Amino acid sequence: MRRLLIVLVIVLFACSAAVSAGRLVIVTVNGVSLDELLDPRQKNINALVGDGAIGVMNARTASGADEEVGRYSMEGACATIGAGTRASAGVDAREAFDAGDSDQQRPVRETYESRSAHDAGNAEVLHLEINSLRFDNADAHYPIKIGELGTLLHQAGLRTAIVGNSDQAAIKHREAALIVADDEGVVDFGDVGRRLSQRDDGWPYSTRTDSGRLISAYREAIRRADVVVVDTGDTSRAASYSLLCTASQAEIFSRRAVASADSIIGALVRELDLSKDRIVVISPSPSPAAVAKGDCLVPVVAAGAGIAPGLLFSHSTRTPGLLTNADISASVLDFFGIALPSSFVGRPLSVRSGSVPDVRQVNHDAIMVTLRQPAMRGISVFMLVMVVLASVGAVWGRGRLRWPAWVALLPTATILGTLWLPAFLDAGLVCSVAALSALTASIVLVGGTVLRSPWKVFVWVCLGVILTVLFDVARGSELLRHSIMSYSPVEGARYYGIGNEHMGSAIGAAMIFAGVLASAMLKRPRLRMVTLGVFLTAVTAAIGLPPLGANAGGAMSAAAAVAVGLILWRGKGVSRKCIPLAIVAIPAALGLLLLFDSFTSGSSQSHVGRAANLIASGGLVEMFGIIERKAAMNLMLLQFSLWSKLLIGSVAAVVALLAIGELGVLSRLRANRSIFYGVVAAGVGAVAAFLFNDSGVVAGATAFIYVWTAVLLASLATK
C-alpha cells in the first residue's frame, strides 16, 4: 500500500509539473509584412528575432467563407489555428464577448446559454457564433473541428485567455478568440471589450488600442492562464483601412500601428521568464496591399523555451523558414506535451540554422512564384493551341506536311524548359515568359539542327525530362520548387518533392523513353528486362519516396504504367493475368511507401503516412472521405481548369488521328512494338494519374501530351 501511495504521488507530481512547465503567449499583429516587422525601428521585435527564430507562414484558409471575407482573412486564419486544419470563417468569427457584457441589450451569458446546452460557468469570454462556425465547416471533405485546440488544452487541465480586439469603431472584430476558444466557444479568462480601445481621430476608423489597459488586462491574464492570446489591434485596423486611403497615408498608419505593437510586445515580454515560457508573434493574414504585390506569406517570430536562434522549421514544408498556419496549433500542443489528434495537419515547430537574410530569400522566392503563377495557365493554353494546330495540320495534309511534326515538339519542349529555367533565371512574369519562350524554341531548333529528325528530338526531350527530374529530386527538388509549371508555397497544396504537373510529365516521358530503350535492346531480352526494371523502378521511387518526390498518387500511377509496360515488353503476349498484375502493382507501390514512411517519426512523417494514420483511426469513413475529396477536386477541375481543356483536346486529337485510316497511325506504331508498348504504358499512366490524384486532371494532361506527340509523329511517318 505504501509503495502504491508513493507511485501515485510521483505520478501526480509529474502531471502537475507537465501542466506548470511554462506559459505560452501568442501575439497577433495582423496585416504586417516581413519587411514591416523587421524594420530596425521596432526594437523589441528585433530583439526577439535576435534571441529567437523567425519564419514566414502560409496564411491560406479553407474556401467557403462569405463574400465579405476573402481568401486571406484574420477570421479564417484564427479559425484555422484553433481547428488545427484549414477552416472556413466569415463575419460570424468576430462575435466574441466578455461574458459580463450585453449584446443587443441582452446579457451575453444569457444569449450564450440560450444557444448552447453548455453552462458558461465562470468563463470570462464567450464566442456567440461558435455553433454557426461549426455548421459552416460541417460539409468539408476532411474533418474540421472548430475550437479543437482550446478543447484539447482544457482536457489537459490548462487554462486559456484572450486579451484585446481589432474593433473598427462600431464594428466588432474579436476573431482572435477563436485561436484558444474550445468547441463550446469558451475562453477561461481575458477581456475583449471596447474599453481596450479608445477614440483617436488620427488613427484608422478613429480607433486605437489603449495600450495601458491592454497590458494591464494581459498581466491579469498571464497570472491565471497557461495560454494567452493578445490581439494588438492597431495593425489589423491599419491593414483594413489601407483600402480606403491613399498609399502614402496607408504607409503612415501602418508604421504607427507596428510601432504601437512593438511597444506592447516589449511590455508583454517583461512579464515572462523565457527560460521556461514562450512567446510567438504572428501576423495571421497579409494586408490587401501585400497581396496585391504577391507578398502573401506572413511573418512569425518565436522566442523562449525550446527556441534557439535561427530559422523556424516544420516538417509540413521541409523548408527552413517556411511554415503553415496549422503548424502554430501543433506547436502549442507540443509545448505542453499533448499528443496531436488525427485532425491536425500541422507539425510542431523546431529550429534550423539560418538568419534573417535566409528568411528574406524564402519570402522573395515565394513572391516570384506567385507573380509567375499566371504563366501556369498560359502554358496550358499554349499547349492546347499547339495540339489543335499540329493535329489539324496533320489531318489536313494527310501526313504529307512536315511542319506539324516540329510544332508537335513544342509542348514537351516547354515542359523541359520549365525545369531548366530556374537554374539560371529568377525573375517576374514578363521576363520569365520571354526566357521560357526562347528556351523552348532553342530546344527544338538546336535539336532539329543536330538530329534532323522530329522523333529523335522528341526522344531526347523525354530523356532530358527524366534525367532532370531524377537529378533534381536527389538534390532536394530545387528546380521543381521554383519551376513555373509547379506548386506554390502560397497556394499551399504542396511544399516539397514533385508536384502533379511534373509528376505526370515524368511518367509519360519515362514510358516513351523506356519503349525506345526496349527497342534498342531487342536482341538481348534478359538484359533488356533488367535494364527496364532498374530504370523504371528508379523513376517510380524518385516520384514516390517521401525523401524524394513524396508523391504517393504519382507512385501508384507510375506503378500501374510500369506494370503494364513490363508485361508487354516481356514479349510473350498479353494474357488474362496482365490486368490483375497491373492492378496489384498499385497497392503494392502504396504499401512500400507506407513501409518506408513507418520508419520515420510522427513529426517528420510524410502526408502519405498521416493519411494512413487518419484511415487507421477513422476506418472506412475516413478512407471514403479521402476518395470523395479527390473525386470532388477532379470534378471541379474538369469544369473550370484550363488543364482539363488540354486533356480533353489531346485525347480527342489522338482518337481522331487513330480513326483516320488513311493516316495509318496504328499500323505505323505497331511496326515497332516496343515503342508502341511504351505509348500504351504512357496512356495507362495518364489514366492512373487522373484517377489517383486530387489534381489528377493536371497530371493526366501532362502525361497524355507525350502520348499525343508520339501518335502525331507516327501519323507523319517521322523517323
XYZ file of C-alpha atoms in Angstrom, residues 190-475:
286
model
C -9.481 37.643 -20.590
C -11.004 40.820 -21.891
C -12.130 41.598 -25.461
C -14.385 44.549 -24.628
C -14.483 48.053 -26.032
C -12.670 49.516 -23.047
C -9.411 48.186 -24.511
C -9.635 50.684 -27.376
C -10.017 54.439 -27.391
C -11.212 57.074 -29.819
C -8.474 58.857 -31.751
C -9.351 60.651 -34.992
C -5.748 60.460 -36.150
C -5.937 56.673 -36.444
C -7.833 54.317 -38.808
C -11.570 54.205 -38.068
C -10.884 56.850 -35.374
C -9.910 53.955 -33.110
C -6.657 52.894 -31.492
C -5.676 50.322 -28.902
C -5.445 51.578 -25.337
C -2.006 50.103 -24.667
C -2.112 50.736 -20.931
C -5.402 48.902 -20.415
C -4.367 46.091 -22.777
C -1.139 45.489 -20.891
C -2.973 45.629 -17.574
C -5.512 43.057 -18.799
C -2.639 40.896 -20.052
C -0.881 40.958 -16.687
C -4.056 39.708 -15.052
C -4.499 37.007 -17.695
C -0.915 35.725 -17.633
C -1.145 35.352 -13.868
C -4.098 32.946 -14.231
C -3.807 31.264 -17.628
C -1.348 28.888 -19.302
C -2.029 30.032 -22.878
C -2.741 33.685 -23.604
C -3.590 35.270 -26.943
C -3.022 39.006 -27.262
C -4.594 40.873 -30.188
C -2.702 44.143 -30.546
C -5.467 45.501 -32.813
C -3.913 48.568 -34.446
C -2.107 46.712 -37.260
C -5.299 44.931 -38.262
C -7.207 48.207 -38.450
C -4.403 49.824 -40.455
C -4.362 46.941 -42.955
C -8.118 47.126 -43.471
C -8.101 50.938 -43.724
C -5.467 50.844 -46.481
C -8.318 50.139 -48.933
C -9.928 53.467 -48.009
C -6.990 55.886 -48.146
C -4.031 56.816 -50.311
C -0.959 54.589 -50.406
C 1.168 57.190 -48.616
C -1.369 57.620 -45.841
C -1.739 53.850 -45.526
C 2.025 53.584 -45.057
C 1.937 56.188 -42.273
C -0.865 54.358 -40.478
C 0.883 51.018 -40.847
C 4.165 52.364 -39.494
C 2.402 53.852 -36.459
C 0.489 50.619 -35.836
C 3.601 48.435 -35.984
C 5.397 50.826 -33.618
C 2.474 50.559 -31.203
C 2.576 46.755 -31.439
C 6.332 46.787 -30.840
C 5.859 48.794 -27.657
C 3.151 46.401 -26.461
C 5.318 43.352 -27.226
C 8.137 44.804 -25.169
C 5.796 45.080 -22.169
C 4.488 41.543 -22.699
C 7.968 40.030 -22.767
C 8.890 41.702 -19.494
C 6.179 39.658 -17.764
C 7.682 36.349 -18.967
C 10.540 34.111 -17.950
C 11.793 32.994 -21.356
C 13.815 30.193 -19.826
C 10.517 28.346 -19.360
C 7.889 30.496 -21.116
C 7.486 31.041 -24.871
C 6.166 33.934 -26.920
C 5.058 33.622 -30.551
C 4.355 36.743 -32.634
C 2.270 36.066 -35.750
C 0.569 38.032 -38.484
C -2.450 35.770 -39.156
C -3.138 37.201 -42.631
C -1.441 39.563 -45.106
C -2.665 43.055 -45.832
C -4.522 43.773 -49.104
C -1.558 45.868 -50.260
C 0.850 42.982 -49.683
C -1.403 40.521 -51.516
C -1.546 42.889 -54.496
C 2.259 42.723 -54.691
C 2.328 38.920 -54.389
C 3.699 39.154 -50.833
C 1.235 36.656 -49.390
C 3.304 34.875 -46.748
C 3.185 36.388 -43.262
C 5.918 36.620 -40.613
C 6.245 34.528 -37.463
C 8.719 35.138 -34.642
C 9.161 32.772 -31.702
C 11.387 33.099 -28.646
C 11.756 31.463 -25.271
C 11.745 27.876 -24.064
C 12.764 25.387 -26.748
C 13.553 28.080 -29.328
C 17.188 28.645 -30.255
C 18.312 31.439 -32.598
C 17.809 30.533 -36.251
C 15.006 29.755 -38.692
C 11.702 28.215 -37.695
C 11.246 24.813 -39.326
C 8.331 22.465 -39.845
C 8.137 19.049 -41.473
C 4.960 20.314 -43.130
C 7.112 22.223 -45.613
C 10.609 20.748 -45.111
C 11.940 24.229 -45.867
C 13.756 26.167 -43.108
C 11.975 29.476 -42.608
C 8.678 28.351 -44.204
C 5.673 27.308 -42.075
C 1.928 26.767 -42.290
C -0.695 28.308 -40.019
C -1.659 24.798 -38.873
C 1.891 24.390 -37.522
C 1.085 27.026 -34.886
C -1.667 24.796 -33.469
C 0.575 21.726 -33.452
C 3.331 23.682 -31.715
C 1.024 24.836 -28.911
C 0.125 21.236 -28.113
C 3.743 20.129 -28.452
C 4.874 22.821 -25.991
C 2.652 21.272 -23.327
C 3.395 17.672 -24.299
C -0.113 16.979 -25.630
C -0.460 14.395 -28.404
C -1.649 15.742 -31.748
C -5.081 14.483 -32.873
C -5.502 12.974 -36.340
C -7.482 16.041 -37.484
C -4.430 18.306 -37.019
C -2.454 18.638 -40.248
C 0.392 20.796 -38.945
C 3.675 19.706 -37.389
C 5.410 21.118 -34.307
C 7.942 23.854 -34.948
C 11.634 23.350 -34.426
C 14.657 25.459 -35.346
C 17.254 25.118 -38.097
C 20.374 27.171 -38.608
C 19.913 30.349 -40.607
C 19.423 34.079 -40.292
C 17.216 36.958 -41.398
C 18.677 37.114 -44.956
C 17.698 33.453 -45.376
C 14.079 34.039 -44.448
C 14.022 37.093 -46.701
C 15.176 34.815 -49.529
C 12.416 32.306 -48.767
C 9.874 35.114 -48.892
C 11.370 36.537 -52.099
C 11.207 33.123 -53.775
C 7.549 32.799 -52.793
C 6.770 36.249 -54.207
C 8.450 35.342 -57.507
C 6.497 32.079 -57.736
C 3.270 33.980 -57.057
C 3.989 36.641 -59.669
C 4.730 33.913 -62.222
C 1.554 31.936 -61.497
C -0.407 33.348 -64.485
C 2.195 31.708 -66.736
C 0.983 28.302 -65.492
C -2.410 28.913 -67.080
C -0.718 30.368 -70.157
C 1.322 27.188 -70.631
C -1.806 25.028 -70.701
C -3.395 27.355 -73.269
C -0.221 27.345 -75.381
C -0.072 23.542 -75.324
C -3.721 23.271 -76.310
C -3.197 25.640 -79.244
C -0.202 23.561 -80.397
C -2.231 20.347 -80.086
C -5.015 21.779 -82.227
C -2.666 23.385 -84.747
C -0.444 20.331 -85.254
C -3.391 17.893 -85.311
C -5.318 19.945 -87.861
C -2.148 20.264 -89.946
C -1.564 16.506 -89.854
C -5.150 15.674 -90.821
C -5.429 18.396 -93.452
C -2.113 17.493 -95.068
C -2.843 13.763 -94.797
C 0.651 13.147 -93.457
C 2.464 14.957 -96.265
C 3.263 18.209 -94.396
C 6.400 18.393 -92.240
C 5.776 21.485 -90.117
C 3.131 19.822 -87.837
C 5.861 17.463 -86.575
C 8.027 20.358 -85.397
C 5.033 22.160 -83.889
C 4.161 18.948 -82.014
C 7.517 19.097 -80.212
C 6.773 22.461 -78.593
C 4.566 21.233 -75.676
C 7.105 18.706 -74.342
C 9.992 21.116 -75.051
C 8.127 23.698 -72.960
C 7.914 21.225 -70.082
C 11.663 20.627 -70.268
C 12.206 24.383 -70.449
C 10.235 24.999 -67.250
C 12.528 22.528 -65.480
C 15.740 24.171 -66.700
C 14.687 27.816 -66.410
C 15.110 28.198 -62.594
C 18.749 27.145 -62.917
C 19.709 30.469 -64.479
C 16.810 32.925 -64.073
C 14.974 34.374 -61.086
C 12.571 36.985 -62.457
C 8.957 38.075 -62.634
C 6.247 37.132 -65.087
C 7.264 39.001 -68.247
C 10.965 38.125 -68.159
C 10.222 34.506 -67.239
C 7.743 34.055 -70.085
C 10.165 35.629 -72.567
C 13.036 33.445 -71.351
C 10.899 30.288 -71.387
C 9.750 31.040 -74.938
C 13.346 31.486 -76.070
C 14.470 28.335 -74.254
C 11.654 26.242 -75.730
C 12.372 27.455 -79.250
C 16.101 26.793 -78.723
C 15.479 23.203 -77.620
C 13.515 22.493 -80.796
C 15.765 24.448 -83.164
C 19.070 23.119 -81.806
C 17.673 19.613 -81.561
C 16.355 19.782 -85.095
C 19.623 21.152 -86.453
C 21.737 18.468 -84.778
C 19.442 15.462 -85.054
C 17.435 16.424 -88.169
C 14.538 14.257 -87.004
C 11.449 15.293 -85.001
C 11.222 11.814 -83.496
C 14.843 11.828 -82.301
C 14.364 15.293 -80.797
C 11.255 14.012 -79.007
C 13.162 11.026 -77.587
C 15.956 13.278 -76.314
C 13.425 15.665 -74.775
C 11.883 12.694 -72.930
C 15.311 11.662 -71.667
C 16.086 15.257 -70.678
C 12.874 15.474 -68.629
C 13.600 12.202 -66.810
C 17.253 12.927 -66.071
C 16.423 16.423 -64.836
C 13.704 15.123 -62.516
C 15.908 12.308 -61.169
C 18.815 14.660 -60.573
C 16.685 17.357 -59.009
C 14.738 15.222 -56.521
C 18.049 13.713 -55.410
C 19.348 17.182 -54.509
